[in-house]
Short mmCIF file of C-alpha atoms and ligand atoms in Angstrom, two decimals:
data_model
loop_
_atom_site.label_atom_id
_atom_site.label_comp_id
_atom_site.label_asym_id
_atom_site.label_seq_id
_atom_site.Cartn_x
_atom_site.Cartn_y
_atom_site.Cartn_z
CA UNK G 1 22.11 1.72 7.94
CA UNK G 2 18.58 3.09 8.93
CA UNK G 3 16.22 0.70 7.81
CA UNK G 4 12.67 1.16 8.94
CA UNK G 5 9.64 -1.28 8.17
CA UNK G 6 6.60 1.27 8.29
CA UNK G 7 3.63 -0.32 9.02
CA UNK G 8 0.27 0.05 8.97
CA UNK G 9 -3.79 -0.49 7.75
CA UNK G 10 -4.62 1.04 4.26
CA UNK G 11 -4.90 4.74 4.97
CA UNK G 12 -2.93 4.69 8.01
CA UNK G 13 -0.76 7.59 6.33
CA UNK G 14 2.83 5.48 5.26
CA UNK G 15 2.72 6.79 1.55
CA UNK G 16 2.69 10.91 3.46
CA UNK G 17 4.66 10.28 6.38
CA UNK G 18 7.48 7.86 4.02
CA UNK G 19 7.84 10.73 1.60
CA UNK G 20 8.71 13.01 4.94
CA UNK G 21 10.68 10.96 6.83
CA UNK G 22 12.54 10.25 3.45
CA UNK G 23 13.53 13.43 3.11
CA UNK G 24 14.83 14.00 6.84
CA UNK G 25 17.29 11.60 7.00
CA UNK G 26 17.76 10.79 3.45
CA UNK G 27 16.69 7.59 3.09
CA UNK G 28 15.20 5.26 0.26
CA UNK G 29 11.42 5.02 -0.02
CA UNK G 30 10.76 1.54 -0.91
CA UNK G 31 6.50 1.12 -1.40
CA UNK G 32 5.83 -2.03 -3.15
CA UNK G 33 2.46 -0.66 -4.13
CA UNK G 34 4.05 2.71 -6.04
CA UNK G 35 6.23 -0.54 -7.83
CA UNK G 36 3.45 -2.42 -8.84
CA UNK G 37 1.13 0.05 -9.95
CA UNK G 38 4.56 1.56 -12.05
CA UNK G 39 4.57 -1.96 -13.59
CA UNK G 40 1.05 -1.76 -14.27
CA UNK G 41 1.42 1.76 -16.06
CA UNK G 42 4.12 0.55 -18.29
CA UNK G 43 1.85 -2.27 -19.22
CA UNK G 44 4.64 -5.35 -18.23
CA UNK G 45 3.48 -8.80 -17.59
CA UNK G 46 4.01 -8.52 -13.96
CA UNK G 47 1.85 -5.66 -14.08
CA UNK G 48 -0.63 -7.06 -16.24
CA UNK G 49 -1.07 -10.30 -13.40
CA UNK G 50 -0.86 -8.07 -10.34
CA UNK G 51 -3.67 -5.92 -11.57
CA UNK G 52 -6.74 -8.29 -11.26
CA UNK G 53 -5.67 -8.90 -7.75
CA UNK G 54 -4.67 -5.59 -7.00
CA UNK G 55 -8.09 -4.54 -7.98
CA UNK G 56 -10.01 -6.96 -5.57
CA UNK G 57 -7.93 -5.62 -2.93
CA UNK G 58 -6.40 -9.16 -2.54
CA UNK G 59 -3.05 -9.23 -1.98
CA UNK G 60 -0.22 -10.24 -4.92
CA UNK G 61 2.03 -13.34 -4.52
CA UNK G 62 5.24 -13.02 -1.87
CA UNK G 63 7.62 -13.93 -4.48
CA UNK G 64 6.54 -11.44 -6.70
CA UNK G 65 7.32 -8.55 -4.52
CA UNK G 66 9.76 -9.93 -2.78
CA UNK G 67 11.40 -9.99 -6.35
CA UNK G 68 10.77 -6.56 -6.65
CA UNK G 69 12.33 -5.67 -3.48
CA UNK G 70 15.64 -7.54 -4.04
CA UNK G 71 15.92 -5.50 -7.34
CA UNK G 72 15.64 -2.05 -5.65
CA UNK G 73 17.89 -2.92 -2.92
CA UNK G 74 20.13 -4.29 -5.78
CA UNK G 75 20.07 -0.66 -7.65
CA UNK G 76 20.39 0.91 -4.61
CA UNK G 77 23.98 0.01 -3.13
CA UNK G 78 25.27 3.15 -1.51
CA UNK G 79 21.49 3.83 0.37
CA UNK G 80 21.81 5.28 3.93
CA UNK G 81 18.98 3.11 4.63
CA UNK G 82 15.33 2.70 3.42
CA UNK G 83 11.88 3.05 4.53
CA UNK G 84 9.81 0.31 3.46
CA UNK G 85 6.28 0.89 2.98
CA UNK G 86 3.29 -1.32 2.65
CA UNK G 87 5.99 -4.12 2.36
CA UNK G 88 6.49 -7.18 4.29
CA UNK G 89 2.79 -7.79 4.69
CA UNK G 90 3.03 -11.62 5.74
CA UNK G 91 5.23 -13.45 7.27
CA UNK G 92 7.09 -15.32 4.43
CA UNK G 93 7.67 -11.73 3.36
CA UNK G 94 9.57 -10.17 6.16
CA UNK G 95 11.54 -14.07 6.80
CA UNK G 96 12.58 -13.32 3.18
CA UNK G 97 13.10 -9.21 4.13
CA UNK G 98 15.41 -10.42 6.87
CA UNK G 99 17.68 -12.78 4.89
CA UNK G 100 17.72 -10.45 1.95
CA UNK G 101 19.41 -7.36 4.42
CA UNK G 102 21.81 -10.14 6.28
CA UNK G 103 23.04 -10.78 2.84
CA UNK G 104 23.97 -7.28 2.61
CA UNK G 105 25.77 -7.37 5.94
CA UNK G 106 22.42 -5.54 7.64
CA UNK G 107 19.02 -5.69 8.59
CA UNK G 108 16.08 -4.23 10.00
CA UNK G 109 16.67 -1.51 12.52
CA UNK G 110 12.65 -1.02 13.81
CA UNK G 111 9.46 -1.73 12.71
CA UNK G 112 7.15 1.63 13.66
CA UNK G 113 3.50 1.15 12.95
CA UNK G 114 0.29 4.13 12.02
CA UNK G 115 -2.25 3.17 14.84
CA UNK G 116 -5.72 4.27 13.27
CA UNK G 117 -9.08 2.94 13.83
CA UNK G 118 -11.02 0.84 11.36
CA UNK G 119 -13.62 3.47 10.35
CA UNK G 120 -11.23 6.34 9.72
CA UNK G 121 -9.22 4.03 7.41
CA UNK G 122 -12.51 3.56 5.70
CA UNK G 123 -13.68 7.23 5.18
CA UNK G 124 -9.59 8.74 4.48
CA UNK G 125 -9.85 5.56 1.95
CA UNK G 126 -12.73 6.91 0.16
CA UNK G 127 -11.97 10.42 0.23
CA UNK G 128 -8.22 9.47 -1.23
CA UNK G 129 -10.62 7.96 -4.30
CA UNK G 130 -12.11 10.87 -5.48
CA UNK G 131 -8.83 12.21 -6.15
CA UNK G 132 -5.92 9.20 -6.31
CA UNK G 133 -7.28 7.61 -9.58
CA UNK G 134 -6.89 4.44 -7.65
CA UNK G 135 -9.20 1.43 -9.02
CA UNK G 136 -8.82 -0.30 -5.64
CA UNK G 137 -10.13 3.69 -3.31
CA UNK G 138 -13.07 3.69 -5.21
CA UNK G 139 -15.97 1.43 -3.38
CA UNK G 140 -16.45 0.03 -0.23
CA UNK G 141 -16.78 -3.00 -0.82
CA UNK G 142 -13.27 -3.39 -2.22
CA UNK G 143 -11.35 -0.97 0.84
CA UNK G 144 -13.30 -3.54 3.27
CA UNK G 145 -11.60 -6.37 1.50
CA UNK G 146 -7.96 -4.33 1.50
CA UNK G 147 -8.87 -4.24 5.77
CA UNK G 148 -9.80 -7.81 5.55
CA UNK G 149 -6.68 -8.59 4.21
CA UNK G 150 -4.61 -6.60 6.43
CA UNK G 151 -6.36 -7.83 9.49
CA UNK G 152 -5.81 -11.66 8.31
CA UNK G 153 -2.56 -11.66 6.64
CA UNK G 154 -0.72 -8.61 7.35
CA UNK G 155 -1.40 -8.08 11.27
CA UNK G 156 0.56 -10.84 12.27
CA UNK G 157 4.12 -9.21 11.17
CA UNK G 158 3.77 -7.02 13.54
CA UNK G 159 4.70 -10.26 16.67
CA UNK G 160 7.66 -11.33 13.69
CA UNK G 161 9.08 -7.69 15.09
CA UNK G 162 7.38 -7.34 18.59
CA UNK G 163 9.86 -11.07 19.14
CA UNK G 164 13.04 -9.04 17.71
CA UNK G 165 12.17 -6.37 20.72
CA UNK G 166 11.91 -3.90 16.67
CA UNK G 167 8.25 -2.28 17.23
CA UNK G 168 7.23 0.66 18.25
CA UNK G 169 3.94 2.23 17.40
CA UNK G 170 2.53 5.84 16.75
CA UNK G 171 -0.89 7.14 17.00
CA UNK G 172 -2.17 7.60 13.40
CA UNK G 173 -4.65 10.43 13.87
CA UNK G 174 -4.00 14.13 14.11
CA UNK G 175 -1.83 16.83 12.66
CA UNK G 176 0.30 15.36 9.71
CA UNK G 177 3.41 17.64 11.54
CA UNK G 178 2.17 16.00 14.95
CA UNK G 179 2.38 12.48 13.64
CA UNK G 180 5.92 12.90 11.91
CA UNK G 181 7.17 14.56 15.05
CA UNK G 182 6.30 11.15 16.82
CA UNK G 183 7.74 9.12 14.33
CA UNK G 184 10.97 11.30 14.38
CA UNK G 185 11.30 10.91 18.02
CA UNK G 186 11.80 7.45 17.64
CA UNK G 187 13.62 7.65 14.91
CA UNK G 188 15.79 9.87 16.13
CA UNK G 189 16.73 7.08 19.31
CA UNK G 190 17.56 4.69 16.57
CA UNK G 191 20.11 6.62 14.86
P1 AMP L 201 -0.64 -0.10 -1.31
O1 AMP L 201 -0.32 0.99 -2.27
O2 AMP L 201 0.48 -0.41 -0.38
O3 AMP L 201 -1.96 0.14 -0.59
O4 AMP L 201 -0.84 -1.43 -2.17
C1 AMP L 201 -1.87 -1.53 -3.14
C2 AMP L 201 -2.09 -2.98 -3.51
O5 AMP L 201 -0.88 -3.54 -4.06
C3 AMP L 201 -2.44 -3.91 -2.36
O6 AMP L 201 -3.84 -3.91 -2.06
C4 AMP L 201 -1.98 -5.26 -2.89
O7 AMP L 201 -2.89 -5.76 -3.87
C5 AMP L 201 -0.70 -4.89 -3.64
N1 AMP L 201 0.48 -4.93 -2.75
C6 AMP L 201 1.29 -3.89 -2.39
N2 AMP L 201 2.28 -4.30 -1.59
C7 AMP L 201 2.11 -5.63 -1.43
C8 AMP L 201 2.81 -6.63 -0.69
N3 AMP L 201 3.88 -6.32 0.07
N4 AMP L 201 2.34 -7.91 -0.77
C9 AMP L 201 1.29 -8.25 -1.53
N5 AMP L 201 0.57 -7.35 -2.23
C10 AMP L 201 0.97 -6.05 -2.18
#
């Protein structure tokens, strides 16, 4: 199996390069944020607690989507592989990532991370608003808190990988067709 952690700020581009990268080597796109705000459109009681949180840009509890996560790998038995975006984003999250694949007889195969300065993230992030619908794109204030988060909690997953000898990185800014070429280069050596 193919199974690729990709990582990145909010904005980086994982939801457009996922959604590419799915389709090339037919893989399962696994974004814990499509889940949750899919709960929180069919009005469910997971939904209805992650969206307070979700809206302040804070991150929701590890055993919530690592819940979520077990159940799609669950439904998904005959996958090539997946492409998990936005998800782990701490620590307990990828220890529980890694037991959940060895259960299934795999694991993770790389970790490839969007490399994209702090005030791009911030403008892409406010541009994606006017469009996305997203409560948590539409001020400042909150997409600073979203960074805050990542640079606190969600940073350090990248040494959990770095220790495995798992990441590689790719420079986030540019041609959408230049970045996926990167990321299919490495990809590519993987397979
Ligand atoms: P995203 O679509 O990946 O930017 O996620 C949107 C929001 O969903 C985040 O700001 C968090 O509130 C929540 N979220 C998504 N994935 C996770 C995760 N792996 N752990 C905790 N919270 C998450």
């Amino acid at each position: 199996m193919l199974n690729i952690v990709l990582f990145g700020p909010p904005g980086a581009g994982k939801g457009t390069q996922s959604a590419k990268l799915i389709e090339t080597y037919q893989l399962v796109h696994l974004s814990t944020g499509d889940l949750l705000r899919s709960e929180i459109a069919g009005g469910t009681e997971l939904g209805l607690k992650a969206k307070g949180l979700m809206d302040a840009g804070l991150l929701v509890p590890d055993e919530v989507v690592i819940g979520m996560i077990d159940n799609k790998l669950a439904q998904n038995p005959t996958a090539k592989g997946f492409i998990f975006d936005g998800f782990p984003r701490t620590i307990p999250q990828a220890q529980a990532l890694d037991s959940l694949l060895t259960n299934r007889g795999t694991g993770i195969s790389a970790m490839i991370a969007l490399e994209v300065e702090e005030k791009e993230l911030i403008s892409r992030l406010l541009i994606r608003g006017q469009s996305s619908g997203r409560t948590d794109d539409q001020n400042e204030e909150l997409i600073e808190n979203r960074v805050k988060e990542y640079n606190t909690k969600t940073a350090p997953v990248a040494s959990f990988y770095k220790e495995q000898n798992k990441y590689f990185s790719v420079y986030g800014i540019g041609e959408i067709e230049e970045i996926f070429s990167n990321l299919c280069a490495i990809m590519d050596k993987l397979k």
